CSV table of C-alpha atoms and ligand atoms in Angstrom, one decimal:
chain,number,residue,atom,x,y,z
Q,1,MET,CA,-66.4,126.8,40.7
Q,2,SER,CA,-65.2,129.7,38.5
Q,3,ILE,CA,-67.5,132.1,36.7
Q,4,PRO,CA,-66.8,130.5,33.3
Q,5,ASP,CA,-67.6,127.0,34.7
Q,6,ASN,CA,-70.8,128.3,36.3
Q,7,LEU,CA,-71.9,129.9,33.0
Q,8,GLN,CA,-71.1,126.7,31.1
Q,9,GLN,CA,-73.1,124.6,33.5
Q,10,ILE,CA,-76.2,126.8,33.1
Q,11,LEU,CA,-75.8,127.1,29.3
Q,12,THR,CA,-75.3,123.4,28.6
Q,13,ASP,CA,-78.9,122.4,29.4
Q,14,LEU,CA,-80.6,125.6,28.2
Q,15,PRO,CA,-83.1,125.1,25.5
Q,16,GLU,CA,-82.4,127.0,22.3
Q,17,ASN,CA,-85.2,129.6,22.7
Q,18,VAL,CA,-84.2,130.6,26.2
Q,19,ARG,CA,-81.6,133.4,26.8
Q,20,LEU,CA,-79.6,133.9,29.9
Q,21,VAL,CA,-79.5,137.3,31.6
Q,22,ALA,CA,-76.5,137.3,33.9
Q,23,VAL,CA,-77.5,139.4,36.9
Q,24,SER,CA,-74.4,141.4,37.8
Q,25,LYS,CA,-75.9,143.8,40.3
Q,26,TYR,CA,-73.6,144.8,43.2
Q,27,HIS,CA,-70.6,143.0,41.5
Q,28,PRO,CA,-67.7,145.1,40.2
Q,29,LYS,CA,-66.9,145.5,36.6
Q,30,GLU,CA,-64.0,143.1,36.8
Q,31,THR,CA,-66.4,140.3,37.6
Q,32,ILE,CA,-68.5,141.2,34.5
Q,33,GLU,CA,-65.4,141.2,32.4
Q,34,GLU,CA,-64.7,137.7,33.4
Q,35,ALA,CA,-68.1,136.6,32.3
Q,36,TYR,CA,-67.7,138.7,29.1
Q,37,GLN,CA,-64.5,136.9,28.3
Q,38,ALA,CA,-66.3,133.6,28.7
Q,39,GLY,CA,-68.8,134.8,26.0
Q,40,GLN,CA,-71.7,136.1,28.0
Q,41,ARG,CA,-73.2,139.3,26.5
Q,42,ILE,CA,-76.5,139.9,28.3
Q,43,PHE,CA,-76.3,141.4,31.8
Q,44,GLY,CA,-79.0,142.5,34.2
Q,45,GLU,CA,-78.7,145.4,36.7
Q,46,SER,CA,-81.2,146.8,39.2
Q,47,ARG,CA,-79.9,150.3,39.9
Q,48,ILE,CA,-79.7,153.0,37.3
Q,49,GLN,CA,-76.5,154.7,38.4
Q,50,GLU,CA,-74.7,151.4,38.8
Q,51,MET,CA,-75.8,150.2,35.4
Q,52,THR,CA,-74.8,153.5,33.7
Q,53,ALA,CA,-71.3,153.5,35.2
Q,54,LYS,CA,-70.8,149.9,34.1
Q,55,TYR,CA,-72.1,150.6,30.6
Q,56,GLU,CA,-69.7,153.4,30.2
Q,57,SER,CA,-66.6,151.4,31.2
Q,58,LEU,CA,-67.4,148.1,29.5
Q,59,PRO,CA,-67.5,146.8,25.9
Q,60,LYS,CA,-70.4,148.3,23.9
Q,61,ASP,CA,-71.7,145.0,22.5
Q,62,ILE,CA,-73.1,144.1,25.9
Q,63,GLU,CA,-76.9,144.0,26.1
Q,64,TRP,CA,-78.0,145.7,29.3
Q,65,HIS,CA,-81.3,144.7,30.9
Q,66,PHE,CA,-82.8,146.7,33.7
Q,67,ILE,CA,-84.5,144.4,36.2
Q,68,GLY,CA,-85.0,146.6,39.2
Q,69,HIS,CA,-87.7,149.0,40.2
Q,70,LEU,CA,-87.5,152.2,38.1
Q,71,GLN,CA,-87.2,155.7,39.6
Q,72,THR,CA,-88.9,157.8,37.0
Q,73,ASN,CA,-86.6,160.8,37.4
Q,74,LYS,CA,-83.6,158.7,36.3
Q,75,ILE,CA,-85.1,156.7,33.4
Q,76,LYS,CA,-83.6,159.2,30.9
Q,77,TYR,CA,-80.1,158.2,31.8
Q,78,ILE,CA,-80.5,154.6,30.6
Q,79,ILE,CA,-82.7,155.2,27.5
Q,80,PRO,CA,-79.8,155.6,25.1
Q,81,TYR,CA,-78.4,152.2,25.7
Q,82,VAL,CA,-80.8,149.9,27.6
Q,83,SER,CA,-81.9,146.8,25.7
Q,84,MET,CA,-84.8,145.9,27.8
Q,85,ILE,CA,-86.6,147.2,30.9
Q,86,HIS,CA,-88.2,144.2,32.7
Q,87,GLY,CA,-90.1,145.8,35.5
Q,88,ILE,CA,-92.9,148.1,34.1
Q,89,ASP,CA,-95.7,147.7,36.6
Q,90,SER,CA,-98.0,150.6,36.1
Q,91,TYR,CA,-99.4,152.7,33.3
Q,92,TYR,CA,-97.7,155.7,34.9
Q,93,LEU,CA,-94.3,154.0,34.5
Q,94,LEU,CA,-95.0,153.0,31.0
Q,95,ASN,CA,-96.0,156.5,30.1
Q,96,GLU,CA,-93.0,158.1,31.8
Q,97,THR,CA,-90.7,155.7,30.0
Q,98,ASN,CA,-92.4,156.6,26.7
Q,99,ASP,CA,-92.1,160.3,27.3
Q,100,GLN,CA,-88.4,160.0,28.1
Q,101,ALA,CA,-87.8,157.8,25.1
Q,102,VAL,CA,-89.5,160.2,22.8
Q,103,LYS,CA,-87.6,163.1,24.3
Q,104,VAL,CA,-84.2,161.4,24.0
Q,105,GLY,CA,-85.1,160.3,20.5
Q,106,GLY,CA,-83.7,157.5,18.4
Q,107,ASN,CA,-84.4,154.3,20.3
Q,108,ILE,CA,-87.7,152.6,20.8
Q,109,VAL,CA,-87.4,151.1,24.3
Q,110,ASN,CA,-88.2,147.4,24.8
Q,111,VAL,CA,-90.2,146.8,27.9
Q,112,LEU,CA,-91.8,143.9,29.8
Q,113,LEU,CA,-94.9,144.2,32.0
Q,114,GLN,CA,-94.2,142.9,35.4
Q,115,ILE,CA,-97.0,140.7,36.8
Q,116,HIS,CA,-97.4,140.0,40.5
Q,117,ILE,CA,-97.6,136.2,40.9
Q,118,ALA,CA,-96.0,135.6,44.3
Q,119,GLN,CA,-97.7,135.2,47.6
Q,120,GLU,CA,-95.6,137.9,49.2
Q,121,GLU,CA,-97.2,141.3,49.2
Q,122,THR,CA,-93.8,143.0,48.9
Q,123,LYS,CA,-93.1,142.0,45.3
Q,124,PHE,CA,-93.9,144.6,42.6
Q,125,GLY,CA,-96.2,144.0,39.7
Q,126,PHE,CA,-99.6,144.4,38.1
Q,127,ASN,CA,-102.2,142.0,39.2
Q,128,GLN,CA,-103.9,140.4,36.3
Q,129,ASP,CA,-107.0,142.6,36.3
Q,130,GLU,CA,-105.0,145.8,36.4
Q,131,CYS,CA,-103.0,144.6,33.5
Q,132,ARG,CA,-106.1,143.6,31.4
Q,133,GLU,CA,-107.7,147.0,32.3
Q,134,MET,CA,-104.6,148.9,31.1
Q,135,LEU,CA,-104.4,147.0,27.8
Q,136,SER,CA,-108.1,147.2,27.1
Q,137,SER,CA,-108.0,151.0,27.2
Q,138,ASP,CA,-106.3,152.0,24.0
Q,139,LYS,CA,-104.1,154.7,25.5
Q,140,TRP,CA,-100.9,152.5,25.4
Q,141,LYS,CA,-101.2,152.1,21.7
Q,142,LYS,CA,-100.4,155.7,21.2
Q,143,LEU,CA,-97.0,155.4,23.0
Q,144,THR,CA,-94.6,155.4,20.1
Q,145,GLY,CA,-91.4,155.4,22.2
Q,146,ILE,CA,-91.9,152.0,23.8
Q,147,ARG,CA,-92.5,148.5,22.6
Q,148,ILE,CA,-94.2,146.0,24.9
Q,149,CYS,CA,-92.3,142.7,24.3
Q,150,GLY,CA,-93.8,140.4,26.9
Q,151,MET,CA,-94.0,139.8,30.6
Q,152,MET,CA,-91.9,139.3,33.7
Q,153,GLY,CA,-92.6,137.7,37.0
Q,154,MET,CA,-91.0,136.5,40.2
Q,155,ALA,CA,-92.3,133.4,42.1
Q,156,SER,CA,-92.6,133.3,45.8
Q,157,ASN,CA,-89.5,132.8,47.8
Q,158,THR,CA,-90.2,129.3,49.0
Q,159,ASN,CA,-88.7,125.8,48.8
Q,160,CYS,CA,-92.1,124.4,47.8
Q,161,GLU,CA,-91.7,123.4,44.1
Q,162,GLU,CA,-95.4,122.9,43.7
Q,163,GLN,CA,-96.1,126.5,44.7
Q,164,ILE,CA,-93.4,127.8,42.3
Q,165,ARG,CA,-94.7,125.6,39.5
Q,166,HIS,CA,-98.2,126.8,40.0
Q,167,GLU,CA,-97.1,130.5,40.0
Q,168,PHE,CA,-95.0,130.2,36.8
Q,169,GLY,CA,-97.8,128.2,35.2
Q,170,SER,CA,-100.3,130.9,36.0
Q,171,LEU,CA,-98.0,133.6,34.5
Q,172,ARG,CA,-97.6,131.5,31.3
Q,173,LYS,CA,-101.3,131.1,31.0
Q,174,PHE,CA,-101.8,134.8,31.5
Q,175,PHE,CA,-99.1,135.6,28.9
Q,176,ASP,CA,-100.9,133.4,26.3
Q,177,GLU,CA,-104.2,135.1,27.1
Q,178,ILE,CA,-102.7,138.6,26.7
Q,179,LYS,CA,-100.8,137.6,23.5
Q,180,THR,CA,-104.0,136.3,21.9
Q,181,THR,CA,-106.2,139.2,23.0
Q,182,TYR,CA,-103.9,142.2,22.5
Q,183,PHE,CA,-100.9,141.2,20.5
Q,184,PRO,CA,-102.0,138.5,18.1
Q,185,THR,CA,-100.0,139.8,15.1
Q,186,GLN,CA,-97.0,141.3,16.9
Q,187,SER,CA,-94.2,138.9,16.7
Q,188,SER,CA,-92.2,141.2,19.0
Q,189,PHE,CA,-94.5,140.2,21.9
Q,190,CYS,CA,-92.7,137.0,22.7
Q,191,GLU,CA,-90.7,137.3,25.9
Q,192,LEU,CA,-91.5,135.7,29.2
Q,193,SER,CA,-88.9,136.6,31.8
Q,194,MET,CA,-89.1,134.3,34.7
Q,195,GLY,CA,-86.7,132.1,36.7
Q,196,MET,CA,-83.8,132.9,39.0
Q,197,SER,CA,-80.9,130.9,40.5
Q,198,HIS,CA,-83.1,128.6,42.6
Q,199,ASP,CA,-86.1,128.2,40.4
Q,200,TYR,CA,-85.0,128.6,36.8
Q,201,HIS,CA,-85.5,124.9,35.8
Q,202,ILE,CA,-89.1,125.1,36.8
Q,203,ALA,CA,-89.5,128.4,34.9
Q,204,ILE,CA,-88.1,126.9,31.8
Q,205,GLU,CA,-90.6,124.0,32.0
Q,206,ALA,CA,-93.3,126.6,32.2
Q,207,GLY,CA,-92.2,128.4,29.1
Q,208,SER,CA,-89.7,131.0,30.2
Q,209,THR,CA,-87.6,132.7,27.4
Q,210,LEU,CA,-85.4,134.8,29.6
Q,211,ILE,CA,-83.9,133.6,32.8
Q,212,ARG,CA,-82.3,136.1,35.2
Q,213,ILE,CA,-79.5,134.5,37.2
Q,214,GLY,CA,-77.1,136.1,39.6
Q,215,ASN,CA,-75.9,134.0,42.5
Q,216,LYS,CA,-75.4,130.8,40.6
Q,217,ILE,CA,-73.0,132.6,38.3
Q,218,PHE,CA,-71.3,135.1,40.5
Q,219,GLY,CA,-71.6,133.7,44.0
Q,220,ASN,CA,-73.3,135.5,46.8
Q,221,ARG,CA,-73.7,139.3,46.7
Q,222,GLU,CA,-72.4,141.3,49.6
W,1,LIG,C1,-81.4,139.9,41.9
W,1,LIG,C2,-82.4,139.5,41.0
W,1,LIG,C3,-82.3,138.3,40.2
W,1,LIG,C4,-81.2,137.3,40.4
W,1,LIG,O1,-81.4,136.5,41.6
W,1,LIG,P1,-80.4,135.3,41.9
W,1,LIG,O2,-81.1,134.6,43.1
W,1,LIG,O3,-79.1,135.9,42.3
W,1,LIG,O4,-80.3,134.5,40.7
W,1,LIG,C5,-83.3,138.0,39.3
W,1,LIG,N1,-84.3,138.9,39.1
W,1,LIG,C6,-84.5,140.0,39.8
W,1,LIG,C7,-85.6,140.9,39.5
W,1,LIG,C8,-83.5,140.4,40.8
W,1,LIG,O5,-83.7,141.5,41.4
């Protein structure tokens, strides 16, 4: 199927409160243009230099989401245009992002806290206690260059739907706890980024608001 067909297929059964991040990492700008022509405006990238090059050569009404692991020395390059950074998984990264945002000036940077929910050790993210600990010390409240908009997580890479459902369910529950405890009056704390090509239906059932889909739109990456 073509890129427009793939997009259409995903969008048809997407609930109103769920947005699609088209993960275009490793795909050339022509591929993104095809999706753009079909109406897609939110794209996700995982490498800073690649995202910056694409930003420079593509239409400026694209919303760029950074979904990879951040190298702190390069954050400054994406600050002027990035719409959301999904993978903040330490106070150190949060603080560095804030410093760079304050230095660049102008934009408050929207970020999501990445929570480790998978069985694999290799996936990044806070565990729940680390996250509670960070939020219960008030340091983060002084960071005026960033806005914490919610959470992100990746389920285990498994065919076992029960396992995936359990992991997304636990992230949803944790999101609700953190929202109630630390962000009760902040309407901007509302995003739950979970779900990829193979598990996004399960993620939506569990309450995802942002699904990050690559392969199912663009085909396999090299
Ligand atoms: C690559 C990537 C995706 C997209 O995965 P697909 O299986 O291609 O849908 C989603 N989220 C993150 C964090 C990724 O790195």
